Coordinates of C-alpha atoms in Angstrom, one line a residue:
X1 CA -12.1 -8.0 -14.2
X2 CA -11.3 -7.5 -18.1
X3 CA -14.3 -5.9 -18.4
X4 CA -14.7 -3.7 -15.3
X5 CA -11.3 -2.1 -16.5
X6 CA -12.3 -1.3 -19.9
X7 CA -15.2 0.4 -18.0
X8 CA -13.2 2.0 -15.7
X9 CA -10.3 2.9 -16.6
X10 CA -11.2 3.2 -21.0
X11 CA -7.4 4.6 -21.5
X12 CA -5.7 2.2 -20.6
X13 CA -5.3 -1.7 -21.5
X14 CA -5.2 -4.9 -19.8
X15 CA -2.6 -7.1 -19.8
X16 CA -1.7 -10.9 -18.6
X17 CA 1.3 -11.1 -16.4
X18 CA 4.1 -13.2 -18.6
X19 CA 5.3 -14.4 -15.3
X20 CA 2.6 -16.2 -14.6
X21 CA 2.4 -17.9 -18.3
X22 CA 5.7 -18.7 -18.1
X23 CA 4.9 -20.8 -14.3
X24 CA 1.7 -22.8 -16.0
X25 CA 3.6 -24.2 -19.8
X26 CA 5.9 -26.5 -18.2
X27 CA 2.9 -28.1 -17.0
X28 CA 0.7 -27.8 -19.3
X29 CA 3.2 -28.2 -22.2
X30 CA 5.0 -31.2 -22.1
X31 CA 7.4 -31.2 -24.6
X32 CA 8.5 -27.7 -23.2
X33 CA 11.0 -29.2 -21.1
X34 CA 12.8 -31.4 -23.5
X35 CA 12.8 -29.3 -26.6
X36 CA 14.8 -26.5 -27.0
X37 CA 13.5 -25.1 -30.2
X38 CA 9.5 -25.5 -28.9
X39 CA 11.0 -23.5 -25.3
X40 CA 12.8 -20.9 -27.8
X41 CA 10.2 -20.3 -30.2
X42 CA 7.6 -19.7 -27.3
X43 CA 9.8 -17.4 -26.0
X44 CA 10.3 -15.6 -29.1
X45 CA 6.3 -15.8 -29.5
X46 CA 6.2 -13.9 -25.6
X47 CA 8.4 -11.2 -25.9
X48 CA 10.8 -10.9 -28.8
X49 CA 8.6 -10.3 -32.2
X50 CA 8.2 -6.7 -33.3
X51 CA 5.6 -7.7 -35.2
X52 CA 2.1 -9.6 -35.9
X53 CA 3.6 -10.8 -38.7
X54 CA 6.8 -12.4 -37.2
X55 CA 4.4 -13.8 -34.4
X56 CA 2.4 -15.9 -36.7
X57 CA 5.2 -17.3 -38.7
X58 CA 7.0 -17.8 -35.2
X59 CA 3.7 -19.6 -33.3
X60 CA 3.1 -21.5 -36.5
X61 CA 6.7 -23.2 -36.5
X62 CA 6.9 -23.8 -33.0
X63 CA 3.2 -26.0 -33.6
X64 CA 5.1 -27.7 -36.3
X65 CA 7.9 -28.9 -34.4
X66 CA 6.2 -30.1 -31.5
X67 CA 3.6 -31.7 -33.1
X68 CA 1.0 -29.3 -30.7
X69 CA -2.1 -28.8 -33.3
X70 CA -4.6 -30.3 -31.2
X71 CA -3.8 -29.0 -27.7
X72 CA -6.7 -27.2 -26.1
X73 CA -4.4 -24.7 -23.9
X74 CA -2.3 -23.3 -26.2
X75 CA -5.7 -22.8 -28.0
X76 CA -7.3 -20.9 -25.7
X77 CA -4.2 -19.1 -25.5
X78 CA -3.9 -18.2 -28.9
X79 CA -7.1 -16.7 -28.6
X80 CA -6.1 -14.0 -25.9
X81 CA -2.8 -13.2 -27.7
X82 CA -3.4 -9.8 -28.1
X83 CA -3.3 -9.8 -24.2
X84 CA 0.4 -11.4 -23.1
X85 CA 2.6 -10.7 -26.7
X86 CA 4.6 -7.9 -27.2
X87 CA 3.6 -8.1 -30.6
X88 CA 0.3 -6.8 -30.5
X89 CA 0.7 -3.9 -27.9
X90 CA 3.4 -1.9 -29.7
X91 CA 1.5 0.9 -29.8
X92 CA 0.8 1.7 -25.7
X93 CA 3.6 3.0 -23.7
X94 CA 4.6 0.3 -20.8
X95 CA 8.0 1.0 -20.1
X96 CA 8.8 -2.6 -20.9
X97 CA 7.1 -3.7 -17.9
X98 CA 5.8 -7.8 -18.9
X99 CA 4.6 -8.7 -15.3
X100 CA 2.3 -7.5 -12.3
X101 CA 5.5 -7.4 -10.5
X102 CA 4.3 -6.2 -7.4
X103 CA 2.4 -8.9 -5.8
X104 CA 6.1 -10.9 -6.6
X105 CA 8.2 -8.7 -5.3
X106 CA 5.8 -8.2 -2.2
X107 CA 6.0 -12.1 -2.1
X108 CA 9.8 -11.6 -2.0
X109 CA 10.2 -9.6 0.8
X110 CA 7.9 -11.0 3.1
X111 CA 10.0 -14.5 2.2
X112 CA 13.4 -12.8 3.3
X113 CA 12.4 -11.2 6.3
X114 CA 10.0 -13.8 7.7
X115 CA 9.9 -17.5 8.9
X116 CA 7.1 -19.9 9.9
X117 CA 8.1 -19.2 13.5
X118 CA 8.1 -15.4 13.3
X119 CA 5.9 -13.2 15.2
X120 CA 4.2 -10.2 14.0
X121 CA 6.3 -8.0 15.6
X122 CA 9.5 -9.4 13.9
X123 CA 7.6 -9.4 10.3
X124 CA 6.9 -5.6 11.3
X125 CA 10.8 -4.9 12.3
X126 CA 11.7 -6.7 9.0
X127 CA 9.7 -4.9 6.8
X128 CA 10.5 -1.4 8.3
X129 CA 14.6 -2.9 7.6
X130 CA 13.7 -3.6 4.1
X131 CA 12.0 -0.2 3.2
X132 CA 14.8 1.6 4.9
X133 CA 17.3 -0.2 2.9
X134 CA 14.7 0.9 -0.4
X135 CA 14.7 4.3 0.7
X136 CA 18.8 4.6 1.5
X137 CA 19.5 2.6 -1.9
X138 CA 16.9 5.6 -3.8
X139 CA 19.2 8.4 -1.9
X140 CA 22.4 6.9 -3.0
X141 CA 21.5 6.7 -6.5
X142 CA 19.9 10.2 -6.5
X143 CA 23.1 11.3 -4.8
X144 CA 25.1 9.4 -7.8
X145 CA 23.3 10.8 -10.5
X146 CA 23.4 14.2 -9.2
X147 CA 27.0 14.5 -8.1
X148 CA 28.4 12.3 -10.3
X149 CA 29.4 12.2 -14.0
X150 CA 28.8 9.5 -16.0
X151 CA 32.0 8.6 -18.6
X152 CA 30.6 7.0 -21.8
X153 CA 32.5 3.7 -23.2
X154 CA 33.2 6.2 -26.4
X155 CA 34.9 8.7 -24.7
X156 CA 34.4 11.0 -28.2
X157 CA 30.8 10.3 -28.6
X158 CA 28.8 13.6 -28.9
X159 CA 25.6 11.4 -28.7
X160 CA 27.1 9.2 -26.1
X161 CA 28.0 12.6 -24.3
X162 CA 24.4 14.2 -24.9
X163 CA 23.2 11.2 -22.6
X164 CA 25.4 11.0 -20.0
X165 CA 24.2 14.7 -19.1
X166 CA 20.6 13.6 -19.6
X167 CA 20.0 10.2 -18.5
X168 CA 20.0 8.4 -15.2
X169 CA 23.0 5.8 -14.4
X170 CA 20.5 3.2 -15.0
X171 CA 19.1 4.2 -18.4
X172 CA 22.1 5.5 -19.4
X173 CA 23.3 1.7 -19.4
X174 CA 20.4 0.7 -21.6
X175 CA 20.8 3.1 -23.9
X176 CA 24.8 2.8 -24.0
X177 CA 24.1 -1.2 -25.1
X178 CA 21.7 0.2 -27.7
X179 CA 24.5 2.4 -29.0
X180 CA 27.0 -0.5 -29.3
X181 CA 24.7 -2.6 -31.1
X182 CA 23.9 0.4 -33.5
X183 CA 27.7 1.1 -34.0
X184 CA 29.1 -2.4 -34.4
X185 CA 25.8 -4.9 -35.5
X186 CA 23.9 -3.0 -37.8
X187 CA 24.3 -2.0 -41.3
X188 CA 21.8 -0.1 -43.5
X189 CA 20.5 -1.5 -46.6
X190 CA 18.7 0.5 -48.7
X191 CA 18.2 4.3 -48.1
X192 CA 15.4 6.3 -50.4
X193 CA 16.4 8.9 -52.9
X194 CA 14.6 11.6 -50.5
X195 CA 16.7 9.8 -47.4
X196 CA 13.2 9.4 -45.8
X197 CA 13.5 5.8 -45.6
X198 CA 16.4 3.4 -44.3
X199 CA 16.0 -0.7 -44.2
X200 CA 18.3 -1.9 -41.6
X201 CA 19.7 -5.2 -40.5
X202 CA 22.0 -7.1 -38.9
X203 CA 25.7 -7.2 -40.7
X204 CA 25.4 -11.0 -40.9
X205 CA 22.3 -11.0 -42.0
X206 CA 20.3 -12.9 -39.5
X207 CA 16.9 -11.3 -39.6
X208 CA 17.4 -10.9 -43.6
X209 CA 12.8 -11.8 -44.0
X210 CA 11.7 -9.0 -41.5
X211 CA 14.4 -6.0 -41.4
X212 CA 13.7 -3.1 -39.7
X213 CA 12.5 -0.4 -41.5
X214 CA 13.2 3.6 -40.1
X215 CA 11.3 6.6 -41.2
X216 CA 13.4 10.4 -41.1
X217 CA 11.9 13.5 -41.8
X218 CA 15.0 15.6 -41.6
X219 CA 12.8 19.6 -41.6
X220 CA 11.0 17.8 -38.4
X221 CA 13.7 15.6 -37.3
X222 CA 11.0 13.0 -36.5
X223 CA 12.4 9.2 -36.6
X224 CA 10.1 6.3 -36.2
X225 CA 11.1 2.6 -36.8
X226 CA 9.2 -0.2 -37.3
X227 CA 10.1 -2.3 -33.9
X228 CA 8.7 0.9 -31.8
X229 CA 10.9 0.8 -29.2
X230 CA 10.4 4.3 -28.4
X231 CA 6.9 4.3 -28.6
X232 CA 6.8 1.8 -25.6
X233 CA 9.7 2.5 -23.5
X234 CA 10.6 6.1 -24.4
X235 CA 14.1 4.9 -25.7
X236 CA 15.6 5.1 -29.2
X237 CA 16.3 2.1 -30.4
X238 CA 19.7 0.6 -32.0
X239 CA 18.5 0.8 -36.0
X240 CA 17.5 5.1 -35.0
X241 CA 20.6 5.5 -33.7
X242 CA 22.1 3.7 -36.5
X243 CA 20.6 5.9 -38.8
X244 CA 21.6 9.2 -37.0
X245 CA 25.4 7.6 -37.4
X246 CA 24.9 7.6 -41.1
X247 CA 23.8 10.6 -41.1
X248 CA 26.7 12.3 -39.5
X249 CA 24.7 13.6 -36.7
X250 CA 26.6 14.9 -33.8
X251 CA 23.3 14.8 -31.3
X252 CA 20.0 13.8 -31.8
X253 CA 16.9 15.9 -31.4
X254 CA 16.2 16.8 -27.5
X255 CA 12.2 15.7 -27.8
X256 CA 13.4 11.8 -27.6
X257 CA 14.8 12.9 -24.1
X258 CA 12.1 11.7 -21.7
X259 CA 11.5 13.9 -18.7
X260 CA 11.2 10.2 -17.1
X261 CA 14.4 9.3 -17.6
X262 CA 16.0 11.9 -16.6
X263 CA 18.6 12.0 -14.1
X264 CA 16.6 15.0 -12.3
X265 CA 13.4 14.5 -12.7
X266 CA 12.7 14.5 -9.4
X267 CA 13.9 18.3 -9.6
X268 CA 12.1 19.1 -12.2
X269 CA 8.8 17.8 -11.2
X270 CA 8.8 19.8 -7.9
X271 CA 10.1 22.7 -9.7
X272 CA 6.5 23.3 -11.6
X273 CA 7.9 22.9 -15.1
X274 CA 6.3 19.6 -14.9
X275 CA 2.5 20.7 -14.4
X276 CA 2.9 23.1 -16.9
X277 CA 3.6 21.0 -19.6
X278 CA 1.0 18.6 -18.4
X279 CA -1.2 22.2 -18.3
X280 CA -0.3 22.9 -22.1
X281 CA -1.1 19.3 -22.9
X282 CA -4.8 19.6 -22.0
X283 CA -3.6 16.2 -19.4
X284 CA -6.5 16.6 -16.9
X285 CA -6.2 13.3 -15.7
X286 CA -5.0 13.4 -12.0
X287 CA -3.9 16.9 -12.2
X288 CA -5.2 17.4 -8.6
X289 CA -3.4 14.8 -7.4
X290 CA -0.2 16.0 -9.0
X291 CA -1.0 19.8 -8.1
X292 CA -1.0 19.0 -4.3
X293 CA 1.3 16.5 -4.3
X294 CA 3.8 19.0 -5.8
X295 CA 3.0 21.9 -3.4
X296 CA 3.3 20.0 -0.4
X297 CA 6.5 18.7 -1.4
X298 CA 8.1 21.6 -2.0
X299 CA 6.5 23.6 1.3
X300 CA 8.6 20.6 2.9
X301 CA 11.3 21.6 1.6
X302 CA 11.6 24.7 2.2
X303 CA 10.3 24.5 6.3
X304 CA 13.1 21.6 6.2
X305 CA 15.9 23.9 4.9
X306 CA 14.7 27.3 7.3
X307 CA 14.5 25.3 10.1
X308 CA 16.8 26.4 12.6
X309 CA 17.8 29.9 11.2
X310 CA 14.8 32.5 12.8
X311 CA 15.4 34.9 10.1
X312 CA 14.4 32.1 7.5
X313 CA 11.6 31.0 9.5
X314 CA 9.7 34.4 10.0
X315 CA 10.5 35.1 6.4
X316 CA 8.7 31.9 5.6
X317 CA 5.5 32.7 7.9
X318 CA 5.4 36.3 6.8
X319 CA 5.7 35.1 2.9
X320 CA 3.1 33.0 3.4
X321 CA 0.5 35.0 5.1
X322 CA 1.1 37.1 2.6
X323 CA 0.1 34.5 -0.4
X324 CA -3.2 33.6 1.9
X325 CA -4.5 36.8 1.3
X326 CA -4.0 37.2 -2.1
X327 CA -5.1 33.9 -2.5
X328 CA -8.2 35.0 -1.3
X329 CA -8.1 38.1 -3.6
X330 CA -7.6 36.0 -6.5
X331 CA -10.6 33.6 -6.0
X332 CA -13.1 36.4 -5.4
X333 CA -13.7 34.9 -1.9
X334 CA -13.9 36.7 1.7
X335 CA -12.5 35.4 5.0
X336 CA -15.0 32.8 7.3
X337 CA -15.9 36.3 9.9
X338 CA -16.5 38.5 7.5
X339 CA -18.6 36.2 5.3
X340 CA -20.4 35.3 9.1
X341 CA -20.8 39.2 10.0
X342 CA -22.5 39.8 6.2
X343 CA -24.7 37.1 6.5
X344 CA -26.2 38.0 9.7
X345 CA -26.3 41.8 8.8
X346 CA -28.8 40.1 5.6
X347 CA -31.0 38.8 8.1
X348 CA -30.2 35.2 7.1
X349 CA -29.7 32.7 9.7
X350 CA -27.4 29.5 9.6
X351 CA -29.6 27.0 10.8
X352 CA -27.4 24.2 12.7
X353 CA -28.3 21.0 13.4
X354 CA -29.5 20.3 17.3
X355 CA -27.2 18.9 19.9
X356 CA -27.1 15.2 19.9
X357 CA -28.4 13.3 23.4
X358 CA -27.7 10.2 24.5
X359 CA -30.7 7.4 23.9
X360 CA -31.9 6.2 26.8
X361 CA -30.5 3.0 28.0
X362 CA -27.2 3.7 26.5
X363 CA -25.0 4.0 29.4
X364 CA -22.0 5.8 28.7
X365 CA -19.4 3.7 30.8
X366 CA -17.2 1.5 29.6
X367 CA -17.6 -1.5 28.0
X368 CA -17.0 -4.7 30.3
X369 CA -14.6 -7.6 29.0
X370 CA -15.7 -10.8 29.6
X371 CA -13.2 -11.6 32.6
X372 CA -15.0 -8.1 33.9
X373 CA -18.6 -9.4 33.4
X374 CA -17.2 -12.6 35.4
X375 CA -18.9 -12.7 38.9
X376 CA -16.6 -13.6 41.8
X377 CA -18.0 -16.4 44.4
X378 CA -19.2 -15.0 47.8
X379 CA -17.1 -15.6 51.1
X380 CA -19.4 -17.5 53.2
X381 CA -19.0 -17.5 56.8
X382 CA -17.6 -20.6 58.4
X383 CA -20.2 -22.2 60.6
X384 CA -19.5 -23.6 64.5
X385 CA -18.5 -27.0 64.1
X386 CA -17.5 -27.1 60.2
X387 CA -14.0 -28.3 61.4
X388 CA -13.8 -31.3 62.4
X389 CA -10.4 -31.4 64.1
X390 CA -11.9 -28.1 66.7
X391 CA -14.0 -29.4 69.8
X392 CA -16.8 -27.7 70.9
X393 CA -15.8 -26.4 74.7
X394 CA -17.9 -27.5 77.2
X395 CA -19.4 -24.2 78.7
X396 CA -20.5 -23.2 75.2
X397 CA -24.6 -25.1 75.1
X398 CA -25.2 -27.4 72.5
X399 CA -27.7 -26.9 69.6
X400 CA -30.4 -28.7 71.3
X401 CA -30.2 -26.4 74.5
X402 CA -31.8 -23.4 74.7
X403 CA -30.4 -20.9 76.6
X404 CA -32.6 -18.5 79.3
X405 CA -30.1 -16.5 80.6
X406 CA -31.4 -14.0 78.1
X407 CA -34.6 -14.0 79.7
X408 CA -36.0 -10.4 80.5
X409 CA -36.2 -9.0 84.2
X410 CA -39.9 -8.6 84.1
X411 CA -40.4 -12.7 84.0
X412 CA -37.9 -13.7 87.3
X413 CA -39.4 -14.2 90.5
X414 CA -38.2 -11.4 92.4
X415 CA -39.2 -9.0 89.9
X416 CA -42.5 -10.4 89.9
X417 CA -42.6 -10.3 94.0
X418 CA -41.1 -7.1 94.3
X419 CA -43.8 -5.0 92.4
X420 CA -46.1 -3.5 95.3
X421 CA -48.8 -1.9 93.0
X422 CA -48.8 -5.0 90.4
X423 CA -50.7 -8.0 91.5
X424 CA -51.2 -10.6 89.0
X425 CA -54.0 -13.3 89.6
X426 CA -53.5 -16.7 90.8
X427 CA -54.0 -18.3 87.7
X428 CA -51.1 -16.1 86.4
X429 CA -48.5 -16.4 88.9
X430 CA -48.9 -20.5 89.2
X431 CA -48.4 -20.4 85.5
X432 CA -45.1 -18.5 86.2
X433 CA -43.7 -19.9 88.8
X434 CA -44.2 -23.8 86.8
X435 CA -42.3 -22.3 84.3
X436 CA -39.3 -21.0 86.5
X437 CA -39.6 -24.0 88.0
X438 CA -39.3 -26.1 84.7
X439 CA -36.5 -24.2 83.7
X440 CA -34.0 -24.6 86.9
X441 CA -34.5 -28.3 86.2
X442 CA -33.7 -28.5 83.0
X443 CA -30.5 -26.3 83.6
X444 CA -29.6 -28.9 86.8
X445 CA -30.2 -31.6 84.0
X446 CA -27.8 -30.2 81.2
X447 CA -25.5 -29.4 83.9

């Protein structure tokens, strides 16, 4: 998979998901789970160095204390640093996401809203509950931000002010905390005699071997520090803003406000701003997408908002029969007829494909189920004497009777007698009249 993303998708970089580390050391590590110091300094190792520097001298003291040089999985885990710590991907921007998060969070859901017992159909309900709940909680907070004004903990704060107006509710809180920590936990060291460089640490000097060290270019009014905070979650850090406090500066320069973060973004990326920055960027990548995503959104809009009102509606449908044709105009192209009409007057013919028949064989009723293609048993007649409990009467004959009184005219005896013009031989009518004969005894008999 590594590799088939670095041939994909060469821009971007692939990651292991921390949550999944953090699942496989308690069982793999011992020692994990009954020293403190080991489970801190991994930690630290994971997430919390800002640079390679502090992550070796970190990994190398959590070895030492528990005693770890020869185990094969942290190793092979050493090996693929550059793939899990935060240390070695300072310079790619990923909003300080550590985890695949979304196979978890799917896993989450379907937990809450489904038992061993449940049906599809109640998974289905639940999830539709869930996404409306996502969707409601997204519109409140849009609503908030919008409507809303956020009142900073500093109440006289120009740069506390600056992004209230600009921020979201939610990244406002981040950066508020980051503001705090500037104000009352750091303290600049050293400052260069061209104020281009700051070194700044804690008051109490805890991190006195790896300070943080800020870069200023005051005619720019580009910052950079050393723990890039910025660089990966579009956020100015505490030891910027520290510097901007010793400075004096009432706001900070507007190009660390990320469009992401804003608290109307959403605004602004359906407003076209958006595309044409990513248009005077040269950002090719997915500006389809973002093109028609954008359009259709705001048509949406504004079919949602004239619905109702007929004066807003025809304005709509004349406006925009009115932007197909210049559309046209502007690509150089003709309508479908009179591109058709042209063509033909050339003498060119559009050749079509034939019409399609059906093979034969194919039949083009309906497929039979299998309950269908079952065949049902034949009602067979009930025969004389199947039941045993009926009788046979007494004038109906047996099977071993034969019954004469079917027999044509032309064989009785008066028929025979009668006929002037007919007369048979002897031979002939002795046969005859031994077979009546036969015949009236055998009846006396049965009778």
């Amino acid at each position: 998979m590594a590799r088939a993303i670095e041939a994909a998708l060469p821009h971007t970089r692939h990651r292991l998901c921390q949550w999944h580390i953090f699942k496989k050391v308690p069982s793999k590590v011992s020692i994990y789970n009954s020293n403190n110091k080991v489970r801190g300094l991994f930690h630290k190792c994971m997430r919390w160095c800002d640079s390679e520097e502090v992550f070796e001298e970190a990994w190398n003291e959590m070895i030492k204390e528990g005693n770890l040089h020869n185990h094969e999985w942290l190793q092979d885990l050493y090996k693929i640093r550059r793939k899990w710590s935060t240390a070695f991907n300072k310079d790619s921007f990923c909003m300080g996401i550590l985890s695949t998060q979304r196979s978890e969070c799917t896993n989450n859901v379907c937990h809450g809203i489904s038992k061993p017992t449940s049906s599809l159909t109640d998974c289905f309900l639940g999830l539709e509950k869930v996404l409306m709940n996502w969707r409601r909680n997204e519109q409140d907070e849009d609503y908030k931000c919008s409507q809303s004004e956020i009142v900073p903990v500093i109440k006289n704060s120009s740069i506390l002010k600056q992004a209230a107006r600009y921020y979201s509710r939610r990244i406002y809180s981040i950066f508020e905390e980051e503001f705090i920590k500037a104000v009352g936990e750091m303290s600049i060291d050293f400052v260069s005699t061209d104020s281009s460089k700051y070194i700044v640490n804690y008051i109490e000097k805890k991190n006195q071997n790896h300070p943080w060290v800020v870069h200023f270019d005051a005619t720019e009014g580009n910052i950079q520090c050393s723990c890039k905070k910025y660089e990966t979650m579009g956020l100015l850090c505490s030891h910027c803003l520290r510097v901007f406090k010793q400075l004096d500066m009432a706001k900070f320069p507007e190009k660390y406000l990320l469009l992401r973060w804003s608290a109307r973004a959403r605004q602004v990326f359906y407003s076209g701003y958006f595309l044409n920055s990513q248009r005077s960027n040269n950002f090719q990548s997915g500006r389809g997408f973002i093109f028609r995503n954008q359009v259709s959104r705001f048509a949406y809009q504004m079919s949602t908002e004239a619905q109702g009102n007929e004066e807003a509606e025809e304005f709509i449908l004349s406006s925009l029969q009115d932007m197909y044709k210049k559309l046209y105009l502007i690509l150089g192209g003709k309508k479908r007829n009179q591109k058709d009409v042209a063509s033909s007057q050339g003498g060119t013919a559009n050749l079509k494909d034939p019409l399609k028949r059906r093979p034969k064989g194919i039949s083009n009723a309906r497929l039979k189920s299998h309950w269908e293609k079952k065949k049902r048993p034949k009602n067979k007649k009930p025969l004389v004497g199947d039941n045993p409990l009926e009788e046979p009467s007494s004038t109906q004959p047996s099977s071993t009777q034969m019954n004469f009184s079917s027999m044509p005219e032309c064989f009785s005896e008066e028929y025979i007698t009668g006929i002037p013009s007919c007369q048979p031989g002897a031979e002939y009518t002795k046969l005859m009249m031994d077979f009546l004969s036969s015949e009236l005894e055998f009846n006396e008999f049965a009778m």
